[in-house]
Short mmCIF file of C-alpha atoms and ligand atoms in Angstrom, two decimals:
data_model
loop_
_atom_site.label_atom_id
_atom_site.label_comp_id
_atom_site.label_asym_id
_atom_site.label_seq_id
_atom_site.Cartn_x
_atom_site.Cartn_y
_atom_site.Cartn_z
CA MET A 1 88.65 -6.76 23.91
CA THR A 2 87.65 -7.06 20.26
CA SER A 3 86.29 -3.97 18.57
CA VAL A 4 82.57 -3.68 17.91
CA PRO A 5 81.66 -4.73 14.37
CA PHE A 6 79.87 -2.06 12.31
CA ILE A 7 77.48 -3.39 9.65
CA GLU A 8 78.06 -1.57 6.37
CA PRO A 9 75.22 -1.07 3.90
CA LEU A 10 75.54 -3.09 0.68
CA ASP A 11 76.25 -1.30 -2.56
CA ASP A 12 73.05 -1.35 -4.67
CA ALA A 13 74.66 -2.58 -7.87
CA ALA A 14 76.69 -5.28 -6.12
CA ALA A 15 73.71 -6.44 -4.06
CA ALA A 16 71.47 -6.55 -7.16
CA ARG A 17 74.10 -8.72 -8.86
CA ALA A 18 74.29 -11.00 -5.82
CA ALA A 19 70.49 -11.42 -5.72
CA HIS A 20 70.46 -12.07 -9.48
CA LYS A 21 73.21 -14.68 -9.08
CA LEU A 22 71.45 -16.44 -6.21
CA PHE A 23 68.27 -16.52 -8.30
CA VAL A 24 70.01 -18.09 -11.32
CA ARG A 25 71.87 -20.60 -9.17
CA THR A 26 68.65 -21.64 -7.43
CA TYR A 27 66.15 -21.71 -10.28
CA GLY A 28 68.29 -22.17 -13.41
CA HIS A 29 66.98 -19.07 -15.23
CA GLY A 30 67.13 -15.30 -14.75
CA PRO A 31 64.81 -13.05 -12.70
CA ALA A 32 62.58 -10.43 -14.30
CA VAL A 33 63.27 -7.60 -11.81
CA VAL A 34 65.31 -6.69 -8.72
CA TRP A 35 63.80 -4.41 -6.09
CA ALA A 36 65.26 -3.14 -2.81
CA ALA A 37 63.48 -2.07 0.38
CA PRO A 38 65.16 -0.58 3.45
CA GLY A 39 65.01 -1.37 7.12
CA ARG A 40 64.13 1.59 9.32
CA VAL A 41 65.02 3.35 12.53
CA ASN A 42 62.27 5.08 14.41
CA LEU A 43 63.66 8.28 15.91
CA ILE A 44 60.79 8.76 18.34
CA GLY A 45 57.12 7.76 18.69
CA GLU A 46 57.25 4.15 19.91
CA HIS A 47 54.16 1.97 20.37
CA THR A 48 52.12 4.86 19.01
CA ASP A 49 51.25 3.53 15.53
CA TYR A 50 48.52 1.15 16.69
CA ASN A 51 47.14 3.94 18.89
CA GLY A 52 46.50 6.21 15.89
CA GLY A 53 49.48 8.28 16.95
CA LEU A 54 52.61 9.82 15.47
CA CYS A 55 56.02 8.32 14.65
CA LEU A 56 59.21 9.73 13.14
CA PRO A 57 61.14 7.06 11.21
CA ILE A 58 64.01 7.26 8.76
CA ALA A 59 64.76 4.60 6.16
CA LEU A 60 68.14 2.97 6.73
CA PRO A 61 70.76 2.73 4.00
CA HIS A 62 70.66 -0.98 4.85
CA ARG A 63 68.31 -2.81 2.49
CA THR A 64 66.86 -6.14 1.47
CA TYR A 65 67.17 -6.95 -2.24
CA VAL A 66 64.83 -9.33 -4.02
CA ALA A 67 65.32 -10.82 -7.47
CA LEU A 68 61.92 -12.05 -8.61
CA ALA A 69 60.11 -13.57 -11.58
CA ALA A 70 56.43 -14.33 -12.07
CA ARG A 71 55.27 -17.92 -12.64
CA ASP A 72 52.44 -19.29 -14.76
CA ASP A 73 51.06 -21.30 -11.84
CA ASP A 74 50.31 -20.53 -8.17
CA LEU A 75 53.52 -21.97 -6.77
CA VAL A 76 55.85 -19.73 -4.72
CA ARG A 77 59.52 -20.62 -4.24
CA VAL A 78 61.83 -18.46 -2.12
CA VAL A 79 65.47 -18.57 -1.10
CA SER A 80 67.52 -16.22 1.09
CA ASP A 81 71.25 -15.65 1.48
CA VAL A 82 70.74 -16.46 5.17
CA ASP A 83 70.75 -20.12 4.02
CA GLU A 84 71.27 -20.47 0.29
CA SER A 85 70.69 -24.22 0.31
CA ALA A 86 67.14 -24.05 1.70
CA VAL A 87 64.44 -23.32 -0.87
CA ALA A 88 61.00 -22.97 0.69
CA SER A 89 57.82 -23.37 -1.32
CA ALA A 90 54.09 -22.92 -0.94
CA ASP A 91 51.00 -23.16 -3.14
CA LEU A 92 48.81 -20.03 -3.20
CA GLN A 93 45.85 -22.11 -4.36
CA GLY A 94 43.53 -22.64 -1.42
CA LEU A 95 46.02 -21.11 1.02
CA HIS A 96 44.60 -19.73 4.26
CA ALA A 97 45.88 -17.26 6.88
CA GLY A 98 48.57 -18.68 9.14
CA GLU A 99 49.20 -21.77 7.02
CA VAL A 100 52.85 -21.06 6.13
CA ASP A 101 55.57 -21.65 8.72
CA GLY A 102 59.04 -20.10 8.91
CA TRP A 103 60.42 -17.02 7.21
CA SER A 104 58.75 -17.80 3.86
CA ALA A 105 55.44 -16.77 5.46
CA TYR A 106 56.52 -13.16 4.86
CA PRO A 107 56.98 -13.20 1.05
CA VAL A 108 54.29 -15.86 0.47
CA GLY A 109 51.99 -13.80 2.69
CA VAL A 110 52.35 -10.75 0.44
CA ALA A 111 51.07 -12.59 -2.65
CA TRP A 112 48.35 -14.23 -0.56
CA ALA A 113 47.31 -10.82 0.84
CA LEU A 114 47.18 -9.19 -2.61
CA ARG A 115 44.96 -12.02 -3.86
CA THR A 116 42.79 -11.79 -0.77
CA MET A 117 42.45 -8.04 -1.43
CA GLY A 118 40.97 -8.94 -4.82
CA PHE A 119 43.98 -8.78 -7.15
CA ALA A 120 43.19 -12.06 -8.86
CA ASP A 121 45.88 -11.57 -11.51
CA VAL A 122 48.60 -12.16 -8.93
CA HIS A 123 49.92 -15.71 -9.21
CA GLY A 124 53.02 -17.56 -8.06
CA PHE A 125 56.62 -16.37 -8.22
CA ASP A 126 60.24 -17.38 -7.69
CA ALA A 127 62.36 -15.07 -5.53
CA ALA A 128 65.88 -14.78 -4.14
CA PHE A 129 66.67 -12.45 -1.23
CA VAL A 130 69.99 -10.84 -0.28
CA SER A 131 70.03 -8.53 2.74
CA CYS A 132 72.26 -6.51 5.06
CA VAL A 133 69.44 -5.56 7.44
CA PRO A 134 70.13 -7.39 10.69
CA LEU A 135 67.35 -9.91 11.37
CA GLY A 136 65.24 -9.60 14.50
CA SER A 137 67.10 -6.51 15.73
CA GLY A 138 64.19 -4.09 15.80
CA LEU A 139 65.31 -2.53 12.50
CA SER A 140 62.50 -4.08 10.45
CA SER A 141 64.09 -6.75 8.33
CA SER A 142 60.59 -8.21 8.11
CA ALA A 143 59.16 -5.07 6.50
CA ALA A 144 62.21 -4.80 4.23
CA MET A 145 61.33 -8.30 3.04
CA THR A 146 57.55 -7.83 2.64
CA CYS A 147 57.87 -4.37 1.05
CA SER A 148 60.51 -5.44 -1.49
CA THR A 149 58.31 -8.42 -2.35
CA ALA A 150 55.16 -6.31 -2.68
CA LEU A 151 56.86 -3.86 -5.05
CA ALA A 152 58.41 -6.61 -7.16
CA LEU A 153 55.02 -8.37 -7.44
CA ASP A 154 53.34 -5.06 -8.29
CA ASP A 155 55.91 -4.67 -11.05
CA VAL A 156 55.78 -8.16 -12.63
CA TYR A 157 51.99 -8.42 -12.36
CA GLY A 158 51.44 -4.86 -13.62
CA LEU A 159 49.26 -3.66 -10.72
CA GLY A 160 50.58 -0.11 -11.04
CA PHE A 161 50.69 0.81 -7.35
CA GLY A 162 54.44 1.15 -6.91
CA ASP A 163 54.85 4.42 -8.81
CA SER A 164 52.92 6.73 -6.52
CA ASP A 165 52.89 7.41 -2.80
CA GLU A 166 49.14 6.87 -2.78
CA GLY A 167 49.42 3.56 -4.64
CA ARG A 168 52.07 2.37 -2.27
CA MET A 169 49.52 2.54 0.55
CA THR A 170 47.75 -0.44 -1.06
CA LEU A 171 51.01 -2.38 -1.16
CA ILE A 172 51.71 -1.37 2.45
CA ASN A 173 48.38 -2.90 3.45
CA ALA A 174 49.37 -6.15 1.74
CA ALA A 175 52.74 -6.10 3.54
CA ILE A 176 51.06 -5.48 6.90
CA SER A 177 48.57 -8.28 6.26
CA ALA A 178 51.42 -10.67 5.35
CA GLU A 179 53.01 -10.03 8.74
CA ASN A 180 49.82 -9.97 10.81
CA ASP A 181 47.81 -12.68 9.12
CA MET A 182 50.29 -15.09 7.51
CA ALA A 183 53.41 -14.77 9.69
CA GLY A 184 51.36 -14.15 12.85
CA ALA A 185 53.64 -11.26 13.80
CA SER A 186 51.60 -8.32 15.02
CA THR A 187 52.62 -5.00 13.47
CA GLY A 188 51.05 -1.58 13.53
CA GLY A 189 52.16 -0.16 10.16
CA LEU A 190 55.12 2.04 11.13
CA ASP A 191 57.71 -0.28 9.59
CA GLN A 192 56.03 -0.75 6.23
CA ASN A 193 55.22 2.95 5.82
CA ALA A 194 58.83 3.85 6.65
CA SER A 195 60.26 1.33 4.19
CA MET A 196 57.97 2.41 1.33
CA ARG A 197 57.51 6.15 1.93
CA CYS A 198 60.66 7.74 3.39
CA SER A 199 63.05 9.77 1.26
CA ALA A 200 66.82 10.32 1.38
CA GLY A 201 67.86 13.05 3.78
CA HIS A 202 64.45 13.07 5.46
CA ALA A 203 62.58 11.48 8.30
CA ILE A 204 58.82 11.23 7.91
CA ARG A 205 56.25 12.48 10.36
CA LEU A 206 53.97 9.48 10.04
CA ASP A 207 50.46 10.18 11.24
CA CYS A 208 48.63 6.92 11.95
CA LYS A 209 45.27 8.53 12.67
CA PRO A 210 42.67 6.29 11.00
CA GLY A 211 41.19 7.47 7.71
CA LEU A 212 43.92 9.88 6.55
CA ASP A 213 44.86 9.95 2.87
CA ALA A 214 48.42 9.62 1.55
CA HIS A 215 49.05 13.35 1.64
CA GLU A 216 47.79 13.76 5.20
CA SER A 217 49.54 10.75 6.69
CA VAL A 218 53.14 11.51 5.74
CA LYS A 219 55.11 14.72 5.98
CA PRO A 220 58.83 14.66 5.11
CA GLU A 221 61.03 16.35 7.72
CA PRO A 222 64.63 17.28 6.84
CA PHE A 223 67.03 15.08 8.79
CA ASP A 224 70.62 16.08 8.18
CA LEU A 225 72.70 15.36 11.26
CA GLN A 226 75.95 16.14 9.45
CA ALA A 227 74.89 19.77 9.22
CA HIS A 228 74.74 19.83 13.03
CA GLY A 229 78.05 18.00 13.51
CA LEU A 230 76.23 14.93 14.82
CA GLU A 231 75.84 11.22 14.10
CA LEU A 232 73.20 8.66 14.87
CA LEU A 233 74.64 5.49 16.32
CA VAL A 234 72.47 2.37 16.12
CA LEU A 235 73.57 -0.43 18.39
CA ASP A 236 72.00 -3.88 18.16
CA THR A 237 72.19 -5.39 21.65
CA CYS A 238 72.06 -8.91 20.13
CA ALA A 239 70.20 -9.90 23.29
CA PRO A 240 69.03 -13.50 23.02
CA HIS A 241 65.43 -14.02 21.96
CA GLN A 242 63.22 -12.99 24.85
CA LEU A 243 60.17 -14.86 26.04
CA ASN A 244 58.03 -11.97 24.90
CA ASP A 245 55.26 -14.04 23.40
CA GLY A 246 52.07 -12.12 23.83
CA GLN A 247 53.69 -9.02 25.38
CA TYR A 248 53.09 -6.85 22.31
CA GLU A 249 49.54 -8.16 22.06
CA ALA A 250 49.00 -7.49 25.77
CA ARG A 251 50.08 -3.86 25.34
CA ARG A 252 47.69 -3.45 22.41
CA ARG A 253 44.86 -5.03 24.36
CA THR A 254 45.39 -2.75 27.36
CA CYS A 255 45.27 0.28 25.08
CA GLU A 256 42.04 -0.97 23.50
CA GLN A 257 40.49 -1.56 26.92
CA ALA A 258 41.51 1.95 27.97
CA CYS A 259 39.85 3.37 24.85
CA ALA A 260 36.62 1.55 25.70
CA LEU A 261 36.68 3.00 29.23
CA LEU A 262 37.39 6.49 27.92
CA GLY A 263 34.82 6.33 25.12
CA VAL A 264 37.32 7.06 22.35
CA ALA A 265 38.31 5.15 19.22
CA THR A 266 42.05 5.65 19.75
CA LEU A 267 44.29 7.13 22.46
CA ARG A 268 45.30 9.70 19.84
CA GLU A 269 42.01 11.47 20.54
CA ILE A 270 43.04 12.00 24.15
CA ALA A 271 46.56 13.03 23.13
CA ASP A 272 45.18 15.67 20.74
CA GLU A 273 42.72 16.87 23.30
CA VAL A 274 45.29 17.41 26.07
CA ALA A 275 47.74 18.97 23.61
CA GLY A 276 45.08 21.64 22.95
CA LEU A 277 44.76 22.52 26.63
CA PRO A 278 46.93 25.04 28.51
CA ARG A 279 49.31 23.73 31.12
CA GLU A 280 48.68 24.50 34.78
CA GLY A 281 49.74 28.07 35.45
CA GLU A 282 49.62 29.15 31.80
CA ALA A 283 47.67 32.35 31.22
CA ASP A 284 44.14 32.55 29.83
CA ALA A 285 43.22 29.00 30.77
CA GLY A 286 39.53 29.83 31.10
CA SER A 287 39.00 30.78 27.49
CA VAL A 288 40.61 27.59 26.18
CA GLY A 289 39.14 25.01 28.51
CA ALA A 290 35.59 24.42 27.34
CA GLY A 291 36.18 25.15 23.68
CA SER A 292 39.29 23.11 23.02
CA VAL A 293 39.77 20.11 20.74
CA GLY A 294 37.56 17.25 21.78
CA ALA A 295 34.98 19.51 23.41
CA GLY A 296 31.45 18.23 23.07
CA ARG A 297 32.59 14.64 22.63
CA ALA A 298 31.73 13.31 26.05
CA GLY A 299 33.05 9.82 26.63
CA ALA A 300 30.94 6.87 27.66
CA ASN A 301 31.64 7.88 31.23
CA GLY A 302 30.74 11.50 30.64
CA MET A 303 34.39 12.49 30.63
CA GLY A 304 34.50 14.68 27.50
CA ALA A 305 36.45 17.91 27.71
CA GLY A 306 33.40 20.05 27.12
CA ASP A 307 31.62 18.34 29.95
CA ALA A 308 34.52 18.66 32.35
CA GLY A 309 35.18 22.24 31.30
CA ALA A 310 31.58 23.23 31.92
CA HIS A 311 31.93 22.32 35.59
CA ASP A 312 35.06 24.14 36.53
CA GLY A 313 35.58 26.58 33.68
CA ALA A 314 39.35 26.32 33.45
CA MET A 315 40.33 22.89 32.25
CA THR A 316 44.09 22.42 32.14
CA ARG A 317 46.22 19.67 30.67
CA GLU A 318 47.11 18.34 34.11
CA ARG A 319 43.51 18.30 35.37
CA ARG A 320 42.25 16.63 32.23
CA LEU A 321 44.93 13.95 32.43
CA GLU A 322 44.11 13.38 36.08
CA LYS A 323 40.50 12.72 35.09
CA VAL A 324 41.55 10.46 32.22
CA TYR A 325 43.84 8.43 34.45
CA GLY A 326 41.20 8.32 37.18
CA ALA A 327 38.76 6.67 34.77
CA LEU A 328 41.12 3.80 34.04
CA GLU A 329 41.10 0.38 35.61
CA ASP A 330 44.30 0.38 37.63
CA ASP A 331 47.82 1.75 37.96
CA LEU A 332 49.16 -0.52 35.24
CA MET A 333 46.65 0.68 32.67
CA MET A 334 47.29 4.27 33.75
CA ARG A 335 51.02 3.89 33.10
CA ARG A 336 50.46 2.27 29.69
CA VAL A 337 48.15 5.12 28.67
CA ARG A 338 50.52 7.73 30.11
CA HIS A 339 53.31 6.40 27.89
CA VAL A 340 51.21 6.53 24.73
CA ILE A 341 49.87 10.02 25.35
CA SER A 342 53.19 11.52 26.40
CA GLU A 343 55.04 9.77 23.55
CA ILE A 344 52.65 11.12 20.91
CA GLY A 345 53.28 14.60 22.32
CA ARG A 346 57.05 14.12 22.17
CA VAL A 347 57.01 13.48 18.40
CA ASP A 348 55.91 16.99 17.43
CA GLU A 349 58.13 18.47 20.14
CA CYS A 350 61.05 16.59 18.65
CA ILE A 351 60.26 17.78 15.14
CA ALA A 352 60.10 21.37 16.41
CA ALA A 353 63.43 20.96 18.22
CA PHE A 354 65.03 19.60 15.03
CA GLN A 355 63.68 22.52 13.05
CA GLU A 356 65.16 24.94 15.58
CA GLY A 357 68.46 23.06 15.57
CA ASP A 358 68.06 22.51 19.32
CA MET A 359 69.85 19.17 19.51
CA ARG A 360 70.06 19.21 23.29
CA ARG A 361 66.27 19.28 23.40
CA VAL A 362 66.11 16.45 20.83
CA GLY A 363 68.40 14.45 23.10
CA GLN A 364 66.25 15.18 26.17
CA LEU A 365 63.20 13.95 24.28
CA PHE A 366 65.02 10.75 23.25
CA ASN A 367 65.84 10.22 26.93
CA ALA A 368 62.29 10.90 28.09
CA SER A 369 60.99 8.46 25.48
CA HIS A 370 63.27 5.69 26.68
CA ASP A 371 62.51 6.31 30.33
CA SER A 372 58.79 6.15 29.59
CA LEU A 373 59.20 2.89 27.64
CA ARG A 374 61.21 1.49 30.56
CA ASP A 375 59.07 2.65 33.48
CA ASP A 376 55.54 3.05 32.12
CA TYR A 377 55.31 0.77 29.09
CA GLU A 378 57.79 -1.78 30.47
CA VAL A 379 59.13 -3.03 27.15
CA THR A 380 62.87 -2.64 27.82
CA ILE A 381 65.27 -5.32 29.02
CA PRO A 382 68.57 -4.92 30.94
CA GLU A 383 70.65 -4.88 27.74
CA LEU A 384 68.64 -1.94 26.35
CA ASP A 385 68.79 0.00 29.62
CA VAL A 386 72.52 -0.58 30.10
CA ALA A 387 73.31 0.40 26.50
CA VAL A 388 71.28 3.60 26.86
CA ASN A 389 72.88 4.46 30.21
CA VAL A 390 76.42 3.94 28.93
CA ALA A 391 75.69 6.03 25.82
CA ARG A 392 74.43 8.86 28.03
CA GLN A 393 77.49 8.60 30.30
CA CYS A 394 79.68 8.80 27.18
CA GLY A 395 78.22 12.18 26.31
CA ALA A 396 75.37 11.25 23.97
CA TYR A 397 72.83 14.08 23.69
CA GLY A 398 70.19 11.43 24.16
CA ALA A 399 69.72 7.70 23.78
CA ARG A 400 66.69 5.42 23.60
CA MET A 401 65.59 1.98 22.61
CA THR A 402 64.05 1.85 19.13
CA GLY A 403 61.53 -0.64 17.75
CA GLY A 404 59.13 -2.72 19.76
CA GLY A 405 61.49 -3.56 22.62
CA PHE A 406 62.11 -6.80 24.55
CA GLY A 407 65.50 -6.87 22.82
CA GLY A 408 66.70 -5.25 19.63
CA SER A 409 68.50 -1.96 19.21
CA ILE A 410 69.12 1.45 20.73
CA ILE A 411 69.87 4.74 19.02
CA ALA A 412 72.17 7.42 20.40
CA LEU A 413 72.61 10.98 19.17
CA VAL A 414 76.35 11.67 19.42
CA ASP A 415 78.92 14.19 18.20
CA ALA A 416 80.33 13.39 14.76
CA GLY A 417 83.17 10.90 15.05
CA ARG A 418 82.04 9.55 18.44
CA SER A 419 79.98 6.53 17.31
CA GLN A 420 82.84 4.05 17.44
CA ALA A 421 83.96 5.09 20.94
CA VAL A 422 80.43 5.05 22.36
CA ALA A 423 79.68 1.66 20.80
CA GLN A 424 82.94 0.32 22.21
CA ALA A 425 82.15 1.59 25.70
CA ILE A 426 78.79 -0.21 25.52
CA ALA A 427 80.46 -3.39 24.25
CA ASP A 428 82.99 -3.26 27.10
CA GLU A 429 80.22 -2.89 29.67
CA PHE A 430 78.31 -5.76 28.02
CA ALA A 431 81.43 -7.94 28.31
CA ARG A 432 81.78 -7.07 32.00
CA ARG A 433 78.17 -8.06 32.59
CA GLY A 434 78.33 -11.25 30.55
CA PHE A 435 75.85 -9.97 27.92
CA HIS A 436 76.12 -10.98 24.26
CA GLU A 437 78.54 -9.01 22.11
CA PRO A 438 76.63 -6.15 20.43
CA ARG A 439 77.07 -4.86 16.89
CA ALA A 440 76.51 -1.43 15.47
CA LEU A 441 75.76 0.54 12.39
CA ALA A 442 75.95 4.18 11.41
CA ALA A 443 72.49 5.41 10.41
CA TRP A 444 71.50 8.16 8.05
CA ALA A 445 68.27 8.88 6.24
CA GLY A 446 68.23 6.65 3.18
CA ALA A 447 65.82 6.35 0.27
CA ALA A 448 62.53 4.44 0.18
CA ALA A 449 62.10 1.11 -1.54
CA GLU A 450 62.93 1.25 -5.25
CA GLN A 451 63.77 -0.82 -8.29
CA VAL A 452 67.49 -1.46 -8.63
CA ALA A 453 67.64 -3.73 -11.70
P1 ADP B 501 62.80 -7.27 12.61
O1 ADP B 501 61.73 -6.96 11.62
O2 ADP B 501 62.96 -6.19 13.61
O3 ADP B 501 64.10 -7.62 11.96
P2 ADP B 501 61.07 -9.50 13.08
O4 ADP B 501 61.04 -10.53 14.13
O5 ADP B 501 59.85 -8.69 12.85
O6 ADP B 501 62.33 -8.56 13.41
O7 ADP B 501 61.44 -10.14 11.70
C1 ADP B 501 62.54 -11.00 11.58
C2 ADP B 501 62.14 -12.23 10.78
O8 ADP B 501 61.88 -11.87 9.41
C3 ADP B 501 63.24 -13.27 10.70
O9 ADP B 501 63.24 -14.10 11.82
C4 ADP B 501 62.86 -14.00 9.43
O10 ADP B 501 61.81 -14.91 9.67
C5 ADP B 501 62.31 -12.91 8.55
N1 ADP B 501 63.33 -12.32 7.65
C6 ADP B 501 63.60 -11.01 7.52
N2 ADP B 501 64.56 -10.80 6.60
C7 ADP B 501 64.93 -12.02 6.14
C8 ADP B 501 65.89 -12.49 5.17
N3 ADP B 501 66.67 -11.62 4.49
N4 ADP B 501 65.99 -13.82 4.97
C9 ADP B 501 65.20 -14.69 5.63
N5 ADP B 501 64.30 -14.31 6.54
C10 ADP B 501 64.14 -13.00 6.81
MG1 MG B 502 59.65 -6.80 12.07
#
């Protein structure tokens, strides 16, 4: 059997030269700037961003590079090294949401979004993209593209948002809008925040609670696996495109319906509330019950913690969850909500385990996350489950799908030097089952999007 290919990150200087070259070859003159934005791997906290929850991404060393120049008119022309002979174009004048087809909707959508947000000075541009982020693998090539474009446009049109973490939040909103509104690809913000706001050697604790400022929403967390003698293997299952149309939207809708039934704005409110309650059997339950987080905010159905606590005095996490689940429509909605609430809780547990150097616990949390995504949220496919199972059998501390699911990649926490062997064992099992040949990459915490030329 052939050995699993590992995708190496491009060297910044070489990739900047390649993007520059593609630009000159395509447009006959030189670009003004070259920016790079990374793909990302989410360590834990999946399908939590649009629920106001927590995530823990790292930026990959794998990046998308864009060579870009402003234009005097409102024309946009884009080319990518995926197919260097195909130049796509669009006119920003009179452009509406959803009017651009194909991959160019992502970069065109960024300029359109900035203009829609009121930045009237933004006009057309020419751009050439070179990338080593695998496309459609759950590693956010789309955010790498929109974020590199947003920063390059910020630069050539002098908006001044790229230099600060706070300013980048404006550009992130434009990148999210490009995906949601122009490309029609629903996204909750994790990818764009990771690409723009991570730092080398760190994961970020990304808090998606609505209304937080830059400082409150991101906390860097040291992420140095080498110091623990470990590696993070990322394996792209290369599963063929799934018929997942509407699945992501359906999950979001179910969560919104659950919120309406529970009388909360986001499921994060419930997650915070239960996290503040003692577990069954823990001492001193009575004093915590009625006065815990969320007390006094009775839901539409009279289900607030203060209300419940007043009746039986000693509200516990388990009892509160039982009431929450009991207020939901059916078993399916209960399982969707159970995933979101438990997954939000796992993020801070995982951060604590990292801080204590308890890598076995980190691995257990990875496993619990995957199992919840498989059984409760139902976003895995056989390729993801098989890859995770083989990684665990090969001695991984933990393994889980990463990204939205329905295909894409898994991550596995393995002893240093084991990535190749684990990836090969997965590839061999894939071959036996007639799955597509997977590919892999070694992940470490890279830098956020930045100018490279
Ligand atoms: P992911 O973001 O996980 O890679 P998505 O489906 O969200 O998966 O985004 C993949 C899409 O983004 C591609 O199908 C393509 O339309 C676009 N894209 C991303 N990077 C590039 C690139 N370098 N060149 C052309 N298109 C790209
Ligand atoms: Mg994407």
